[in-house]
């Protein structure tokens, strides 16, 4: 596919890169593959996705602890609004994860879930404990078999 695209570009690097950017990633069978986009909360504004993962939803990370950058105090209300932006980017499924322990500067530190998670009503949450099997069976049952595996 790359050689064909290079031939079509006729040696023009800009044209080659534009062509790559516009080409859908397709397998030999013609199936369109999925892709993963990693975005900050800020960059996600105005976008929507079928599935959204928010990782590191722990106090000190989301919301930020202390200050970020020089002379910039963290505004808790702005942090809450940004978390809301991230949560509302999900059209179908939202996964929020956090850990009980994290290694920070070589030391194991106990962590707490973000206060923003505890603000979400239990009626709209499905809590999955690692190792419990969670709802993997339900997800596997409804998975589209035409989806190409990522790994």
mmCIF file of C-alpha atoms in Angstrom:
data_model
loop_
_atom_site.group_PDB
_atom_site.id
_atom_site.type_symbol
_atom_site.label_atom_id
_atom_site.label_comp_id
_atom_site.label_asym_id
_atom_site.label_seq_id
_atom_site.Cartn_x
_atom_site.Cartn_y
_atom_site.Cartn_z
ATOM 1 C CA UNK A 1 0.000 0.000 0.000
ATOM 2 C CA UNK A 2 2.833 2.438 0.841
ATOM 3 C CA UNK A 3 4.633 1.817 -2.448
ATOM 4 C CA UNK A 4 1.429 2.447 -4.380
ATOM 5 C CA UNK A 5 0.818 5.649 -2.415
ATOM 6 C CA UNK A 6 4.423 6.756 -3.041
ATOM 7 C CA UNK A 7 4.021 6.120 -6.783
ATOM 8 C CA UNK A 8 0.811 8.148 -6.819
ATOM 9 C CA UNK A 9 2.600 11.028 -5.056
ATOM 10 C CA UNK A 10 5.225 11.128 -7.804
ATOM 11 C CA UNK A 11 8.083 11.954 -5.441
ATOM 12 C CA UNK A 12 6.283 14.901 -3.815
ATOM 13 C CA UNK A 13 6.688 14.420 -0.035
ATOM 14 C CA UNK A 14 3.846 16.779 0.915
ATOM 15 C CA UNK A 15 1.454 15.042 -1.481
ATOM 16 C CA UNK A 16 2.570 11.650 -0.127
ATOM 17 C CA UNK A 17 1.897 12.704 3.482
ATOM 18 C CA UNK A 18 -1.485 14.234 2.602
ATOM 19 C CA UNK A 19 -2.442 11.021 0.790
ATOM 20 C CA UNK A 20 -1.476 8.933 3.817
ATOM 21 C CA UNK A 21 -3.481 11.187 6.094
ATOM 22 C CA UNK A 22 -6.575 10.796 3.912
ATOM 23 C CA UNK A 23 -6.242 7.032 3.400
ATOM 24 C CA UNK A 24 -8.499 4.909 5.574
ATOM 25 C CA UNK A 25 -6.647 2.083 7.248
ATOM 26 C CA UNK A 26 -8.106 -1.002 5.661
ATOM 27 C CA UNK A 27 -7.122 -4.635 5.820
ATOM 28 C CA UNK A 28 -6.781 -6.907 2.819
ATOM 29 C CA UNK A 29 -10.365 -8.041 3.461
ATOM 30 C CA UNK A 30 -11.594 -4.466 3.172
ATOM 31 C CA UNK A 31 -12.463 -4.126 6.844
ATOM 32 C CA UNK A 32 -11.863 -0.717 8.325
ATOM 33 C CA UNK A 33 -9.719 -0.864 11.434
ATOM 34 C CA UNK A 34 -10.335 1.170 14.537
ATOM 35 C CA UNK A 35 -7.865 3.572 16.070
ATOM 36 C CA UNK A 36 -7.218 4.978 19.501
ATOM 37 C CA UNK A 37 -6.839 8.702 20.127
ATOM 38 C CA UNK A 38 -5.079 9.921 23.247
ATOM 39 C CA UNK A 39 -6.284 13.384 24.204
ATOM 40 C CA UNK A 40 -6.086 15.748 27.120
ATOM 41 C CA UNK A 41 -9.338 16.896 28.673
ATOM 42 C CA UNK A 42 -8.808 20.271 26.977
ATOM 43 C CA UNK A 43 -8.232 18.743 23.540
ATOM 44 C CA UNK A 44 -11.402 16.641 23.825
ATOM 45 C CA UNK A 45 -13.699 19.677 24.019
ATOM 46 C CA UNK A 46 -16.318 19.573 21.280
ATOM 47 C CA UNK A 47 -15.535 15.971 20.263
ATOM 48 C CA UNK A 48 -17.479 12.766 20.913
ATOM 49 C CA UNK A 49 -16.420 9.130 20.791
ATOM 50 C CA UNK A 50 -18.282 5.829 21.103
ATOM 51 C CA UNK A 51 -15.993 4.753 23.962
ATOM 52 C CA UNK A 52 -13.959 6.943 26.314
ATOM 53 C CA UNK A 53 -11.371 5.853 28.880
ATOM 54 C CA UNK A 54 -10.321 8.194 31.677
ATOM 55 C CA UNK A 55 -7.254 6.779 33.406
ATOM 56 C CA UNK A 56 -5.655 8.016 36.604
ATOM 57 C CA UNK A 57 -8.832 9.391 38.171
ATOM 58 C CA UNK A 58 -7.174 9.822 41.556
ATOM 59 C CA UNK A 59 -6.808 12.695 43.988
ATOM 60 C CA UNK A 60 -3.681 14.611 43.077
ATOM 61 C CA UNK A 61 -4.005 13.679 39.407
ATOM 62 C CA UNK A 62 -7.648 14.456 38.616
ATOM 63 C CA UNK A 63 -7.985 17.056 40.076
ATOM 64 C CA UNK A 64 -4.406 18.213 39.970
ATOM 65 C CA UNK A 65 -2.741 18.514 43.339
ATOM 66 C CA UNK A 66 -0.862 21.611 44.420
ATOM 67 C CA UNK A 67 -0.101 23.780 41.420
ATOM 68 C CA UNK A 68 0.790 23.065 37.837
ATOM 69 C CA UNK A 69 3.385 25.283 36.298
ATOM 70 C CA UNK A 70 4.863 28.370 37.819
ATOM 71 C CA UNK A 71 2.505 30.905 39.395
ATOM 72 C CA UNK A 72 -0.617 28.986 38.342
ATOM 73 C CA UNK A 73 -2.784 27.851 41.223
ATOM 74 C CA UNK A 74 -5.195 25.016 40.518
ATOM 75 C CA UNK A 75 -8.825 26.153 40.305
ATOM 76 C CA UNK A 76 -10.991 23.304 41.670
ATOM 77 C CA UNK A 77 -14.074 24.541 39.808
ATOM 78 C CA UNK A 78 -12.192 24.584 36.495
ATOM 79 C CA UNK A 79 -10.837 21.086 37.210
ATOM 80 C CA UNK A 80 -14.406 19.880 37.849
ATOM 81 C CA UNK A 81 -15.594 21.436 34.571
ATOM 82 C CA UNK A 82 -12.757 19.744 32.676
ATOM 83 C CA UNK A 83 -13.630 16.380 34.222
ATOM 84 C CA UNK A 84 -17.247 16.952 33.158
ATOM 85 C CA UNK A 85 -16.022 17.678 29.617
ATOM 86 C CA UNK A 86 -14.070 14.405 29.580
ATOM 87 C CA UNK A 87 -16.980 12.349 30.935
ATOM 88 C CA UNK A 88 -19.473 13.784 28.463
ATOM 89 C CA UNK A 89 -17.320 12.913 25.427
ATOM 90 C CA UNK A 90 -18.572 9.302 25.653
ATOM 91 C CA UNK A 91 -21.522 8.480 23.392
ATOM 92 C CA UNK A 92 -21.977 4.824 24.415
ATOM 93 C CA UNK A 93 -19.480 3.678 27.026
ATOM 94 C CA UNK A 94 -17.319 5.423 29.609
ATOM 95 C CA UNK A 95 -14.571 3.728 31.610
ATOM 96 C CA UNK A 96 -12.995 5.565 34.529
ATOM 97 C CA UNK A 97 -10.034 3.899 36.197
ATOM 98 C CA UNK A 98 -7.889 4.598 39.203
ATOM 99 C CA UNK A 99 -5.396 2.639 41.254
ATOM 100 C CA UNK A 100 -5.040 2.038 44.979
ATOM 101 C CA UNK A 101 -1.250 2.466 44.892
ATOM 102 C CA UNK A 102 1.053 4.378 42.584
ATOM 103 C CA UNK A 103 4.830 4.677 42.419
ATOM 104 C CA UNK A 104 5.855 8.329 42.639
ATOM 105 C CA UNK A 105 9.557 9.202 42.463
ATOM 106 C CA UNK A 106 10.429 5.595 43.320
ATOM 107 C CA UNK A 107 8.146 5.383 46.365
ATOM 108 C CA UNK A 108 4.909 3.441 46.643
ATOM 109 C CA UNK A 109 2.116 5.868 47.537
ATOM 110 C CA UNK A 110 -1.450 5.014 48.558
ATOM 111 C CA UNK A 111 -4.010 6.859 46.442
ATOM 112 C CA UNK A 112 -7.677 7.729 46.724
ATOM 113 C CA UNK A 113 -10.246 7.838 43.919
ATOM 114 C CA UNK A 114 -10.929 11.307 42.570
ATOM 115 C CA UNK A 115 -13.620 13.245 44.386
ATOM 116 C CA UNK A 116 -15.284 13.613 40.995
ATOM 117 C CA UNK A 117 -15.991 9.870 40.843
ATOM 118 C CA UNK A 118 -17.760 9.954 44.189
ATOM 119 C CA UNK A 119 -19.953 12.765 42.848
ATOM 120 C CA UNK A 120 -21.373 10.449 40.156
ATOM 121 C CA UNK A 121 -24.628 8.778 41.330
ATOM 122 C CA UNK A 122 -24.336 5.014 41.900
ATOM 123 C CA UNK A 123 -27.450 4.538 39.764
ATOM 124 C CA UNK A 124 -25.442 5.316 36.620
ATOM 125 C CA UNK A 125 -22.247 3.450 37.590
ATOM 126 C CA UNK A 126 -21.199 -0.142 37.242
ATOM 127 C CA UNK A 127 -18.262 -0.709 39.541
ATOM 128 C CA UNK A 128 -15.876 -3.439 38.418
ATOM 129 C CA UNK A 129 -13.284 -4.759 40.842
ATOM 130 C CA UNK A 130 -10.094 -6.009 39.135
ATOM 131 C CA UNK A 131 -9.936 -9.789 39.006
ATOM 132 C CA UNK A 132 -13.671 -10.211 39.623
ATOM 133 C CA UNK A 133 -14.512 -10.887 35.980
ATOM 134 C CA UNK A 134 -16.691 -7.771 36.005
ATOM 135 C CA UNK A 135 -18.784 -7.415 32.906
ATOM 136 C CA UNK A 136 -16.226 -8.881 30.488
ATOM 137 C CA UNK A 137 -18.644 -11.673 29.536
ATOM 138 C CA UNK A 138 -21.299 -9.127 28.578
ATOM 139 C CA UNK A 139 -18.787 -7.126 26.529
ATOM 140 C CA UNK A 140 -17.505 -10.263 24.776
ATOM 141 C CA UNK A 141 -21.058 -11.333 23.943
ATOM 142 C CA UNK A 142 -21.883 -8.085 22.170
ATOM 143 C CA UNK A 143 -18.482 -7.501 20.528
ATOM 144 C CA UNK A 144 -18.725 -7.114 16.772
ATOM 145 C CA UNK A 145 -16.861 -10.076 15.277
ATOM 146 C CA UNK A 146 -15.799 -7.995 12.257
ATOM 147 C CA UNK A 147 -13.623 -5.836 14.524
ATOM 148 C CA UNK A 148 -9.959 -6.504 13.951
ATOM 149 C CA UNK A 149 -7.924 -7.301 17.061
ATOM 150 C CA UNK A 150 -5.536 -4.552 18.118
ATOM 151 C CA UNK A 151 -2.972 -6.962 19.583
#
